[in-house]
XYZ file of C-alpha atoms in Angstrom:
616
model
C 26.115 -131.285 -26.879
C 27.843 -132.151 -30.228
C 29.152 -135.124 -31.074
C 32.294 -133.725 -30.910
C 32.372 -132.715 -27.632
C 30.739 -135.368 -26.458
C 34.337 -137.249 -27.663
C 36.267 -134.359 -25.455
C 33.934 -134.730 -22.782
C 34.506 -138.681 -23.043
C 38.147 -138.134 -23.216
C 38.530 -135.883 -20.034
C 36.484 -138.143 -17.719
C 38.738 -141.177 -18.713
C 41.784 -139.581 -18.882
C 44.815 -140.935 -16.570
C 47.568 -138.138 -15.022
C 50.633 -139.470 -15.935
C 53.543 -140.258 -13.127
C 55.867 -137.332 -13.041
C 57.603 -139.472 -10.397
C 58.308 -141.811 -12.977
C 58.435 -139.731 -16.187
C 59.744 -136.606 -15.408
C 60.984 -135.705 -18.643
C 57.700 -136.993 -20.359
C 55.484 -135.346 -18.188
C 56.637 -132.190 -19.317
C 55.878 -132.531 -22.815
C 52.539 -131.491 -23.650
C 53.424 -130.824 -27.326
C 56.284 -130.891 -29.384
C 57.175 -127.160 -28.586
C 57.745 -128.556 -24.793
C 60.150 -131.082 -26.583
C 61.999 -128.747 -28.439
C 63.098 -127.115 -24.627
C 65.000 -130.055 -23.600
C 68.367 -130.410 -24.495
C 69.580 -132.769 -27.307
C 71.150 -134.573 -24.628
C 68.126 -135.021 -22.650
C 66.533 -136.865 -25.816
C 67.437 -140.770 -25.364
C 66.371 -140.194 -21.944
C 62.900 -138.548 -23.806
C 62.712 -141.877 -25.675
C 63.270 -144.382 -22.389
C 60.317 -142.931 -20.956
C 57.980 -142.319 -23.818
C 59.102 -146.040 -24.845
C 58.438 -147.258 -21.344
C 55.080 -145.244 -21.161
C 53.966 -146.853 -24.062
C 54.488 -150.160 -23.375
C 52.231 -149.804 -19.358
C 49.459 -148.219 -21.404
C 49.227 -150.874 -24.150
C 49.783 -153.240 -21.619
C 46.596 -151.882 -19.761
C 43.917 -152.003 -22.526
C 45.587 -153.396 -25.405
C 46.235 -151.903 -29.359
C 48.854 -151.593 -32.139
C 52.083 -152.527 -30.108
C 55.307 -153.509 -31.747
C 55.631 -150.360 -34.557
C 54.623 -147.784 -32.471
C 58.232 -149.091 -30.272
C 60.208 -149.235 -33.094
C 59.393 -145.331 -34.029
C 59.992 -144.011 -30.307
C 63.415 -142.768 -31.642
C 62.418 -141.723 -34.702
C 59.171 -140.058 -33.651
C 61.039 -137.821 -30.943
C 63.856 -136.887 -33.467
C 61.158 -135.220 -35.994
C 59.092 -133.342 -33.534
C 62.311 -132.142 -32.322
C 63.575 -131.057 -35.759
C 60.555 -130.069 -37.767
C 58.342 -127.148 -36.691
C 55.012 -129.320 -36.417
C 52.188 -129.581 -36.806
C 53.013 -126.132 -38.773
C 55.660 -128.562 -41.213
C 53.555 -131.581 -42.801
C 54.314 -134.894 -40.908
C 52.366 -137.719 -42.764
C 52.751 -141.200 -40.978
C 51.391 -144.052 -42.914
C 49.629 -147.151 -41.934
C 48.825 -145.543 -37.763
C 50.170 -148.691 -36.633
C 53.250 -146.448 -36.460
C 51.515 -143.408 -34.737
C 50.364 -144.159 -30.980
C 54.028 -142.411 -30.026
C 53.263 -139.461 -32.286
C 49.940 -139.355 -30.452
C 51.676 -139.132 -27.157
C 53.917 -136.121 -28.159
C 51.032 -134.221 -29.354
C 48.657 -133.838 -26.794
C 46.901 -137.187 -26.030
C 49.662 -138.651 -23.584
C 47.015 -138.752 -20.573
C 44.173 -139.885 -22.759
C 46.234 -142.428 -24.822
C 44.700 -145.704 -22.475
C 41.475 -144.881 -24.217
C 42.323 -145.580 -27.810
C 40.086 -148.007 -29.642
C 37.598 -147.550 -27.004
C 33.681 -146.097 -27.843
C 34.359 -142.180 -28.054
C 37.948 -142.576 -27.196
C 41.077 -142.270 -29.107
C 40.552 -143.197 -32.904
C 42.904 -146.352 -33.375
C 44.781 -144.521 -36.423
C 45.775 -140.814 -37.432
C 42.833 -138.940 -37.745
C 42.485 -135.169 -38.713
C 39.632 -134.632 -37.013
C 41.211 -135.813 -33.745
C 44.158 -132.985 -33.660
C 45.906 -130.516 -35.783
C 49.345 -132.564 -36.025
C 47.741 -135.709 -37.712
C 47.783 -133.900 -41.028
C 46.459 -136.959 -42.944
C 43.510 -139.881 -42.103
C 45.362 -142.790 -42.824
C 44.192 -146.856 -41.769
C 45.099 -148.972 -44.943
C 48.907 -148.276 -46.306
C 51.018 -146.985 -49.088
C 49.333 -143.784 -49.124
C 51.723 -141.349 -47.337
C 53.807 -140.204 -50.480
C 50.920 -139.300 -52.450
C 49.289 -137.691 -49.667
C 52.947 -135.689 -48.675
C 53.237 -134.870 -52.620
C 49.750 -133.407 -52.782
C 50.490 -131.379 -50.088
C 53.813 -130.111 -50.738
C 53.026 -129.357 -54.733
C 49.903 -127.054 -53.071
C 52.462 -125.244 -50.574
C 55.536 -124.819 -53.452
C 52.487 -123.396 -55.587
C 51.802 -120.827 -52.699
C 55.606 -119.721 -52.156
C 54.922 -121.719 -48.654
C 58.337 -123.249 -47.264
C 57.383 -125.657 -44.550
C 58.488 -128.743 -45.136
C 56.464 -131.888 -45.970
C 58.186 -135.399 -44.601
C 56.291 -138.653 -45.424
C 57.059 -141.590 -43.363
C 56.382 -144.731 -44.902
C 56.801 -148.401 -42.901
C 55.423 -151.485 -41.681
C 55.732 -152.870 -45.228
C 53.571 -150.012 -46.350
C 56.635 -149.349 -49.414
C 55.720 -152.743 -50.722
C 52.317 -151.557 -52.095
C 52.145 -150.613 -55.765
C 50.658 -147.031 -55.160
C 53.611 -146.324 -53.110
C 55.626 -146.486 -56.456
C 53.129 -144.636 -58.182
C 53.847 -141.469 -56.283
C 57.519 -142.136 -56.207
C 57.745 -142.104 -59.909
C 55.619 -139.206 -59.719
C 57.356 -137.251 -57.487
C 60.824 -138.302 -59.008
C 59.105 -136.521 -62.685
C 58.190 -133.170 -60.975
C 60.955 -132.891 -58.265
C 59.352 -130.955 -55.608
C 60.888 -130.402 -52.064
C 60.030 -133.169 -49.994
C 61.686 -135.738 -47.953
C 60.056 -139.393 -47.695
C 61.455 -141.525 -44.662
C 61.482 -145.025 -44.761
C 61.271 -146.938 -41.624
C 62.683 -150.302 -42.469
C 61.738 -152.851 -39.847
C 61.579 -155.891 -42.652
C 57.750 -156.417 -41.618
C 54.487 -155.479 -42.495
C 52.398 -157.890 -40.197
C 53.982 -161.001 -41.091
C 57.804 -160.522 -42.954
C 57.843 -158.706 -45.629
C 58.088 -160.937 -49.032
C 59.691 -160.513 -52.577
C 62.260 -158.414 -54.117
C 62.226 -155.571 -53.135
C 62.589 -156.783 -49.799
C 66.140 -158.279 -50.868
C 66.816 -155.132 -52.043
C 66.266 -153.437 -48.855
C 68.155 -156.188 -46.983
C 70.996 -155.922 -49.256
C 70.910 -151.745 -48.062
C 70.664 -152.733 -44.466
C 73.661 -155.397 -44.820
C 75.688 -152.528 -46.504
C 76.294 -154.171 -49.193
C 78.184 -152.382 -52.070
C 76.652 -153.839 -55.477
C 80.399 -155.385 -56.771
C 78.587 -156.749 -59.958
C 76.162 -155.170 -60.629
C 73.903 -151.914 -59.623
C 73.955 -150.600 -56.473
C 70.455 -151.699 -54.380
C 70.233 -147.771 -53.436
C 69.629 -146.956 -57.451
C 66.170 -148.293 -57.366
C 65.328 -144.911 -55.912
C 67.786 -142.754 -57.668
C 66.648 -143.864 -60.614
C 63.197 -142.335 -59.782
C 64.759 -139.209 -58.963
C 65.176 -139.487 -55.037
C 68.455 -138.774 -54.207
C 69.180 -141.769 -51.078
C 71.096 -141.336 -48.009
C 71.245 -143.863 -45.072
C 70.610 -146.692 -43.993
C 71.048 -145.298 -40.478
C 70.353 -147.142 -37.175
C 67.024 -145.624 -36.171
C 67.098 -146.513 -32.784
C 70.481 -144.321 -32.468
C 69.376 -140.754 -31.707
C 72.694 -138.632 -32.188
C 72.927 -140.744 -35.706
C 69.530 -140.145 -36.230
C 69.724 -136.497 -35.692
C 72.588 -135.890 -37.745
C 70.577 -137.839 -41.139
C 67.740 -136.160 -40.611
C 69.626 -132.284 -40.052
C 71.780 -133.074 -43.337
C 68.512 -133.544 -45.663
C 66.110 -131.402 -43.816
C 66.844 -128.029 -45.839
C 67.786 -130.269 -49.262
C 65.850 -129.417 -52.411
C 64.135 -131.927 -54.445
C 62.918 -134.965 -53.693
C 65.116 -137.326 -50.775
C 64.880 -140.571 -49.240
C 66.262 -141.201 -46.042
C 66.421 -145.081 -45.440
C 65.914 -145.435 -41.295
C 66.473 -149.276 -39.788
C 64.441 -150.250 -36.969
C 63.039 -152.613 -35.089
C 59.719 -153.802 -34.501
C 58.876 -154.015 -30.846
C 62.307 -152.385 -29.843
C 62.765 -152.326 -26.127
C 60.313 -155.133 -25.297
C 61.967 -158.378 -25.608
C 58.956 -160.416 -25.712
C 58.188 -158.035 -29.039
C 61.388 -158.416 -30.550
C 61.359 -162.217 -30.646
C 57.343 -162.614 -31.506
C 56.838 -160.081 -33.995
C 54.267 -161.179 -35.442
C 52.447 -161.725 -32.422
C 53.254 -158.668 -30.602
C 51.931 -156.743 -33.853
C 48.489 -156.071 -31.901
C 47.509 -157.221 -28.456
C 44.678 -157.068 -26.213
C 45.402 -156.128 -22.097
C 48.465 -158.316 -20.557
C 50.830 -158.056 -18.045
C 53.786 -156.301 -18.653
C 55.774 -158.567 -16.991
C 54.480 -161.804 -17.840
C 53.732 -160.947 -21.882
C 50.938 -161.559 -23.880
C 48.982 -164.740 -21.718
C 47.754 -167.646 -24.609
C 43.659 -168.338 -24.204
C 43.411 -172.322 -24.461
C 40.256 -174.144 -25.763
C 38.957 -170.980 -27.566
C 36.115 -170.905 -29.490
C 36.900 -170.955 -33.287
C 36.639 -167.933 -34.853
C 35.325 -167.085 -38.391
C 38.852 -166.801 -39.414
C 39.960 -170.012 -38.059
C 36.893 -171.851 -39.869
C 37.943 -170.512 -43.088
C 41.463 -171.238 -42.944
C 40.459 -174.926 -41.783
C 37.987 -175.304 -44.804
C 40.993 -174.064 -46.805
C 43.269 -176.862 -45.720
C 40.480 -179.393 -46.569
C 39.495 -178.581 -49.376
C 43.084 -178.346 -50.851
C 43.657 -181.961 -50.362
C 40.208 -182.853 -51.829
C 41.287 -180.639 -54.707
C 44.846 -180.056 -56.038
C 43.935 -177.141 -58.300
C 43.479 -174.589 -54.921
C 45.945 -172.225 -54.471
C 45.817 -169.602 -51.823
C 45.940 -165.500 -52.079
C 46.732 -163.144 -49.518
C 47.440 -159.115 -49.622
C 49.976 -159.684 -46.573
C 47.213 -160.548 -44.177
C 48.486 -164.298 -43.184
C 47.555 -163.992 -39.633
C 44.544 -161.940 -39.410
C 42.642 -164.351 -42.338
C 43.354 -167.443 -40.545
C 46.055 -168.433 -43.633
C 49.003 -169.721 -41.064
C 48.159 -173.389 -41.224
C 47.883 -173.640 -45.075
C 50.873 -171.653 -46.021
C 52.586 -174.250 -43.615
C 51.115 -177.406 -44.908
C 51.188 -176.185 -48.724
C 53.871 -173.485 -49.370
C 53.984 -173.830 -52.862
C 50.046 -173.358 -53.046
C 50.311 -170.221 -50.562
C 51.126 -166.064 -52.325
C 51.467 -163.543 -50.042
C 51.974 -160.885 -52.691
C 52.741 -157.819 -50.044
C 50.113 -154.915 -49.563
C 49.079 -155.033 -52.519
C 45.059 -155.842 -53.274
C 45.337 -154.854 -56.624
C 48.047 -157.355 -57.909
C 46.175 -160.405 -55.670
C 42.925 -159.736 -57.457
C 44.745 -159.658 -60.756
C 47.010 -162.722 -60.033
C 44.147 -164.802 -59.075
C 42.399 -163.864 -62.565
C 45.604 -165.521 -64.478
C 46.085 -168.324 -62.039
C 42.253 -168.910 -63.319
C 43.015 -168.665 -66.650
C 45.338 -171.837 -66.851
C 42.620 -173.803 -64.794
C 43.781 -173.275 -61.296
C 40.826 -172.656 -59.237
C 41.979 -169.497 -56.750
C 40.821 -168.279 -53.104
C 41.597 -164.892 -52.545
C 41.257 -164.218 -48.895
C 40.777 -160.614 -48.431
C 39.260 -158.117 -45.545
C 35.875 -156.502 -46.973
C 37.728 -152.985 -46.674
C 40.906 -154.181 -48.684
C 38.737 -155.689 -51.592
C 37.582 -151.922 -51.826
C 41.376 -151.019 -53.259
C 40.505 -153.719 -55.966
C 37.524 -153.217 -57.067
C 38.571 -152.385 -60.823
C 40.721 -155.161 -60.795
C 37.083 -157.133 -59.755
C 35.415 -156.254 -62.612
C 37.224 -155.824 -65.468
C 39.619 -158.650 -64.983
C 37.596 -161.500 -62.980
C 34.050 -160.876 -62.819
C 33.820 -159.580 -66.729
C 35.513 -162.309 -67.659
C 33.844 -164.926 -65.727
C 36.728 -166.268 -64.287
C 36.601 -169.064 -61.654
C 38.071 -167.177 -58.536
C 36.570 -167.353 -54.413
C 36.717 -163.943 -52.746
C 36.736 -165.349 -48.460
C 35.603 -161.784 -47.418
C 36.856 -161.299 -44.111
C 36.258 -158.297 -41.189
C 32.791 -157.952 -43.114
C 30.025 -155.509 -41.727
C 31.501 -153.449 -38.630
C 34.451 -154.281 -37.174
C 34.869 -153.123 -33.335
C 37.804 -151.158 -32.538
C 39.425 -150.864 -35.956
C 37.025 -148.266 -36.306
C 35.672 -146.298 -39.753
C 38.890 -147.479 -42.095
C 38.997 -150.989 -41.480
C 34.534 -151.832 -41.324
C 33.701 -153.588 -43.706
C 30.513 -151.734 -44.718
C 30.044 -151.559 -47.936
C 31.034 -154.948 -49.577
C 27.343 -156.073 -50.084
C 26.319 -153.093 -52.506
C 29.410 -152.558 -54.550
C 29.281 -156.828 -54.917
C 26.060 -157.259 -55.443
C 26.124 -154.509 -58.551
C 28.398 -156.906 -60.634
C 27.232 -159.232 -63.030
C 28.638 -162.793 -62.768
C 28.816 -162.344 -59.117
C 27.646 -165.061 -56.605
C 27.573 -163.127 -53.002
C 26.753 -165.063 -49.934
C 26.271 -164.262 -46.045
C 26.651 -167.146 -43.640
C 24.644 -167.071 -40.117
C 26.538 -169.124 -38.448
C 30.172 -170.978 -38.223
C 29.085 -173.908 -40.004
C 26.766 -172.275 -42.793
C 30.119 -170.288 -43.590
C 32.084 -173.812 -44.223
C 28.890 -175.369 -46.139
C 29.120 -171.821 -48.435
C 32.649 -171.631 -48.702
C 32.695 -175.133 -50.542
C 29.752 -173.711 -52.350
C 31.342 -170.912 -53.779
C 34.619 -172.913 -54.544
C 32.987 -175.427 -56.629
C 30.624 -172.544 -58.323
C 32.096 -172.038 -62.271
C 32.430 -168.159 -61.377
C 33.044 -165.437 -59.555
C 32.039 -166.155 -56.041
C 32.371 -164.342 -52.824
C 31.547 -165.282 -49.274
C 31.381 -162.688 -46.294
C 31.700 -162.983 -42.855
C 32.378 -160.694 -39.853
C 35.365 -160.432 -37.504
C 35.595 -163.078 -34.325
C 33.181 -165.873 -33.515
C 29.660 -166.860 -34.310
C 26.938 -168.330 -32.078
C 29.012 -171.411 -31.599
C 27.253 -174.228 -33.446
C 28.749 -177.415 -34.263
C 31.058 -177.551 -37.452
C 30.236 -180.522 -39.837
C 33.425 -181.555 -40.988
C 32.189 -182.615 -44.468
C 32.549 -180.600 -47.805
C 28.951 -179.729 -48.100
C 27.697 -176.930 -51.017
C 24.350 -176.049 -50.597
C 21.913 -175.366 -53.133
C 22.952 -171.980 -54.908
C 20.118 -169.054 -54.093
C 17.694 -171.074 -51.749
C 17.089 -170.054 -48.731
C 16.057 -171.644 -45.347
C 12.647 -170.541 -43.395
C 13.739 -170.676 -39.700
C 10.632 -169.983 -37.751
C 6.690 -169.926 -39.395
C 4.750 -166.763 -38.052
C 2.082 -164.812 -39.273
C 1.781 -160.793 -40.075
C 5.793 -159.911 -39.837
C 8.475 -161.461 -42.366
C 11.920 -160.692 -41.064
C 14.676 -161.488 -44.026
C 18.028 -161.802 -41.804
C 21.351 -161.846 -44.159
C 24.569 -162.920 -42.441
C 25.244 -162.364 -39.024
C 22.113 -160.633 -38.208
C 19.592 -164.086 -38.145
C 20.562 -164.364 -34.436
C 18.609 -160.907 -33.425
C 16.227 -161.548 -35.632
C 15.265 -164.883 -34.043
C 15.058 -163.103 -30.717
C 13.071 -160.752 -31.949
C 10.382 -162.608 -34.357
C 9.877 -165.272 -31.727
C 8.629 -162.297 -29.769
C 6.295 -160.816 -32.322
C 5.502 -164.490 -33.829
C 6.960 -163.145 -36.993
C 8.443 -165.499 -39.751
C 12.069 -165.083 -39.807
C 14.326 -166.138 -42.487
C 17.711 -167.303 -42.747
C 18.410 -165.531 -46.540
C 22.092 -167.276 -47.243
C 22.469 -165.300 -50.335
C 22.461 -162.126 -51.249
C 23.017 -162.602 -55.292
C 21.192 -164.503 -56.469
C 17.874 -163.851 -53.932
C 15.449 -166.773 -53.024
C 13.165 -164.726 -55.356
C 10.210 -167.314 -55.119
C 10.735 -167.535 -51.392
C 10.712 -163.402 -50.949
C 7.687 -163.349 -53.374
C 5.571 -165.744 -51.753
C 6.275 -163.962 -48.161
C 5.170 -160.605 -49.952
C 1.925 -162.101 -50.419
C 1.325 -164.079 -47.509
C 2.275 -161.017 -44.736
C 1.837 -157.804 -44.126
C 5.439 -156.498 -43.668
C 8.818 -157.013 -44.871
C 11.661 -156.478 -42.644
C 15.584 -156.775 -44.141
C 18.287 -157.142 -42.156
C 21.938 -156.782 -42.759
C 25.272 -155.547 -41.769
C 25.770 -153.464 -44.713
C 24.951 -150.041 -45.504
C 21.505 -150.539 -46.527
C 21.944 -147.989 -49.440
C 22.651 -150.276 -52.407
C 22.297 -153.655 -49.882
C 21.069 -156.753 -49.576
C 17.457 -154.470 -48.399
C 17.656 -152.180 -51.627
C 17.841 -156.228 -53.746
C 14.967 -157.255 -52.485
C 13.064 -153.669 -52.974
C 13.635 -153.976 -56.217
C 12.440 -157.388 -56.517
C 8.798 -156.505 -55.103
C 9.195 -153.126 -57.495
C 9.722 -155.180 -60.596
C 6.622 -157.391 -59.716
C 4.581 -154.915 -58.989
C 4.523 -155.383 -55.008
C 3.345 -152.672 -53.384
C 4.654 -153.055 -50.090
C 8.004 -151.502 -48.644
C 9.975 -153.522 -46.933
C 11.858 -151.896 -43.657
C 14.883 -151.830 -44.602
C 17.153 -152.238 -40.857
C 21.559 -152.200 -41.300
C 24.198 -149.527 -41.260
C 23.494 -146.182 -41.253
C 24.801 -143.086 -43.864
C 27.804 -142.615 -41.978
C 30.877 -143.841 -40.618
C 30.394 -145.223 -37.564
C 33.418 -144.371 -34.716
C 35.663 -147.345 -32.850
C 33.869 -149.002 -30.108
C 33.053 -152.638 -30.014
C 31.247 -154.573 -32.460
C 28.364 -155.575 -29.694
C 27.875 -151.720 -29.191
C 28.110 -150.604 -33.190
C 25.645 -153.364 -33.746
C 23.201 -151.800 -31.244
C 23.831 -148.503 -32.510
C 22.809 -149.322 -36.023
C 19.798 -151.166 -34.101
C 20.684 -154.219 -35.438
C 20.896 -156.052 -31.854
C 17.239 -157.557 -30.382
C 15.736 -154.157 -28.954
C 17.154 -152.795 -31.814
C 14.847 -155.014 -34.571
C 12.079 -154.443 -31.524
C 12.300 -150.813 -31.894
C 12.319 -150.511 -35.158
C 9.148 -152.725 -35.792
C 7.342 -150.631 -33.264
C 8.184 -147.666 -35.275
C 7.166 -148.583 -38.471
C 3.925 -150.941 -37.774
C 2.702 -149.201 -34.649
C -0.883 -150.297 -34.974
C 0.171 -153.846 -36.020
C 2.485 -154.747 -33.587
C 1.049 -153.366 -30.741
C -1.832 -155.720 -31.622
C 0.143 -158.947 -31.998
C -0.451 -161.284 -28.489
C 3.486 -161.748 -28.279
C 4.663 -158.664 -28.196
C 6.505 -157.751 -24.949
């Protein structure tokens, strides 16, 4: 059986019927052409249930939860319109897409998104024929929708292409990119902005007064109107219009379907819509694990800190101990643990919007004039930075801290949001100092090390909590590229970076192998990697990277440039995405859990290990 229908296989077992008793109109729909029977009457009706449906099978196993309400109208009004998947309907950032998903096929298996071979988290091509564009990280849907409809003018081919861009997704810089772009070339397309004044947190900065200014109908008495911003770039504008107001909704979209050239359609809604809990917490109702429908989302007391939550506590203590900090953020306050600084030192806090680029390049200039940066960041954001990395902080030496957050995998995120890769393209850069802490406390202790570092520094850690040791509350560095020997063995070296020192200890106690905690990944404990080279047998690297280009593939070419002859095994992630599941079951399927390292040994050093006394 293929992997693929292994998924479908997966999906059928665990799908749920759902209650024609209770959805009548919904459980007729098996695709959009089922929707396109009903009356237009019958539509708000459509919307109750698909908007009620949604919220029990969040509710039930938790996901993306207040912008997939606020599109419940708009979703059903497109699929009734356009001829889909057969017209091009490009959603961007998928928070916005588990009601799509429901209208197209995956209504009965929607309670197993984010779950191991369930439904991906996001829009995924792979997954059906209406998700007509992979999307995870935002401001890509008018590029992708302009691609795609220059390809089909080029062909005589006169299905539309519609991009719908939201959750703060328009404040990202490439999202202007393609608007200017499309604005130059005018090609038939219509780009729908769903205006719900959040991405995660509220959305910041002007061009959110711009589109407040829209939705308060204002009329521009001195002064341009707020609409020209996209006029000027050649979209001709039309709204706002109440999105959660079907017949009005309708009517908008009918009078710029069959428009040529280029055409926005401004669409107001509101995040969480229909759950009240949702409207009032936005922020928190943005993503949620299982609760009770009734009750809301239940709040976990005396919780073990997460990675997150030590960061953005170092952050706040080392800003009073040092007035130069200011804080960075590509509109990720919540999920990097920035909520208590941007609280206790607003005018040290930037959220600059989605948009990775600008924070990269912002920190470089707050460097310049002696400010001393921290740029927290997930691993798979820094990715949409990584020129501004180089050429404009790491070439130039500047004194910025990169708090990598969601490094290695990431759970149920899945493929776009693992941070796999941030070891090997970090680790290439000269200037760089690139760190992995084991634990909660190492991560403080090498936070305050990179901060007072004159450089480029970056420290990466993965999503959730650690092993739980004791946090030190002091501003401790450690000493930069030393590492610390955890256990003395004999025969077997095991060189754990980051997260994966707990297997390893688990596993080298069993062969009686030396295991190291390595700390950093640039620059190596060379001295300490050299003398284990000559005082075992084997080398074993450990990491939750992709070992091509990783921490492994560093200290390789160590032993290579001193003329070592002995290849290390070289244990992280694999050459390949790895699917949703959680991060205790993509860590064992990269065998980096115990049986994992066990395994692996066995595989390589047969004849040795079966010959140690410990091995079980």
């Amino acid at each position: 059986m293929t992997e693929s229908q292994a998924r479908h296989a997966a999906l059928r077992d665990n799908a749920r019927m759902i209650d024609s008793s209770r959805y009548p109109l919904l459980a007729r729909i098996d695709s959009p052409a089922d929707l396109k029977r009903l009356l237009e009457d019958e539509l708000p009706r459509v919307a109750n249930e698909l908007r009620t449906y949604l919220i029990e099978s969040v509710a039930s196993v938790g996901g993306h939860f207040g912008a997939g309400l606020g599109v419940v109208e708009l979703t059903v009004a497109l699929h009734y319109l356009f001829d889909t998947p057969r017209d091009r309907l490009v959603w961007d950032v998928g928070h916005q897409g588990y009601p799509h998903k429901i209208l197209t096929g995956r209504r009965d298996t929607i309670t197993t998104i984010k779950k191991q071979a369930g439904l991906a988290p996001f829009l995924r091509r792979a997954e059906s024929g209406y998700d007509t564009f992979g999307v995870g990280h935002a401001s890509t849907s008018i590029s992708a929708a302009l691609g795609m409809a220059i390809a089909l003018q080029r062909r005589g081919d006169r299905r539309k292409v519609v991009a719908v861009i939201g959750d703060g997704a328009i404040t990202g810089g490439m999202a202007y990119e393609a608007l200017n772009h499309a604005g130059g070339i005018a090609p038939d397309m219509l780009v729908v902005l769903n205006d719900n004044g959040m991405s995660i947190s509220e959305n910041v900065g002007g061009l959110d007064r711009t589109l407040a200014r829209l939705r308060a109908g204002e009329a521009g008495e001195s002064g341009p109107h707020p609409e020209a911003l996209f006029e000027e770039l050649g979209f001709a504008y039309s709204g706002p219009v109440d999105g959660h107001d079907l017949p009005a909704l309708l009517r908008a979209l009918r009078a710029v379907k069959d428009k040529p050239g280029p055409q926005l359609l401004h669409v107001v809604t509101t995040k969480g819509k229909g759950y009240a809990p949702a409207e009032q917490e936005q922020i928190e109702y943005h993503a949620v694990g299982k609760f009770d429908p009734v009750l809301g989302v239940a709040h976990s007391a005396g919780k073990a800190p997460t990675y997150s939550d030590v960061f953005g506590d170092w952050l706040c203590d080392m800003a009073a101990a040092d007035p130069r900090l200011v804080a960075i953020t590509p509109a990720m306050r919540e999920g990097s643990g920035l909520v208590r600084f941007s609280r206790e030192h607003p005018d040290r806090y930037f959220d600059v919007a989605i948009a990775e680029q600008h924070a990269v390049t912002l920190a470089a200039g707050l460097a310049c004039e002696g400010m001393k940066p921290v740029v927290a960041i997930y691993s798979t954001f820094l990715q949409r930075a990584y020129d501004q990395l180089i050429h404009d902080v790491a070439l130039q030496d500047f004194d910025v801290t990169f708090a990598i957050d969601r490094a290695g995998v990431v759970g149920p995120d899945g493929p776009t949001h693992a941070g796999s890769f941030d070891l090997s393209y970090l680790r290439c850069i000269p200037n760089m100092l690139v760190m992995a802490p084991a634990d909660e406390n190492e991560c403080r202790q090498l936070l305050t090390t990179g901060f007072r570092h004159d450089g480029p520094a970056a420290i990466r850690y993965p999503r959730g909590g650690g092993p739980g040791v004791t946090i030190d509350p002091a501003l401790a560095a450690l000493p930069i590229g030393k590492a610390e020997v955890r256990r003395r063995g004999r025969g077997i070296a095991l060189l754990a970076f980051g997260c994966t020192l707990a297997p390893a200890e688990t596993a080298g106690a069993e062969f009686d192998a030396t295991v190291v905690n390595m700390r950093f990944v640039k620059p190596l404990d060379e001295a300490l990697v050299l003398e284990l080279a000559r005082t075992h047998e084997m080398l074993v690297t450990l990491e939750d990277n992709a070992t091509a280009g990783g921490a492994g593939s560093a200290v390789g070419e160590l032993l290579a440039a001193h003329g070592i002859e002995i290849a290390p095994l070289q244990l992280g992630l694999p050459d390949r995405f790895l699917e949703h599941a959680t991060r205790e079951q993509l860590l064992a399927e990269a065998g980096l859990d115990a049986d994992g390292i066990r395994r692996a040994i066995r595989a390589r050093f047969p004849r040795f290990a079966s010959s140690l006394r410990n091995a079980v």
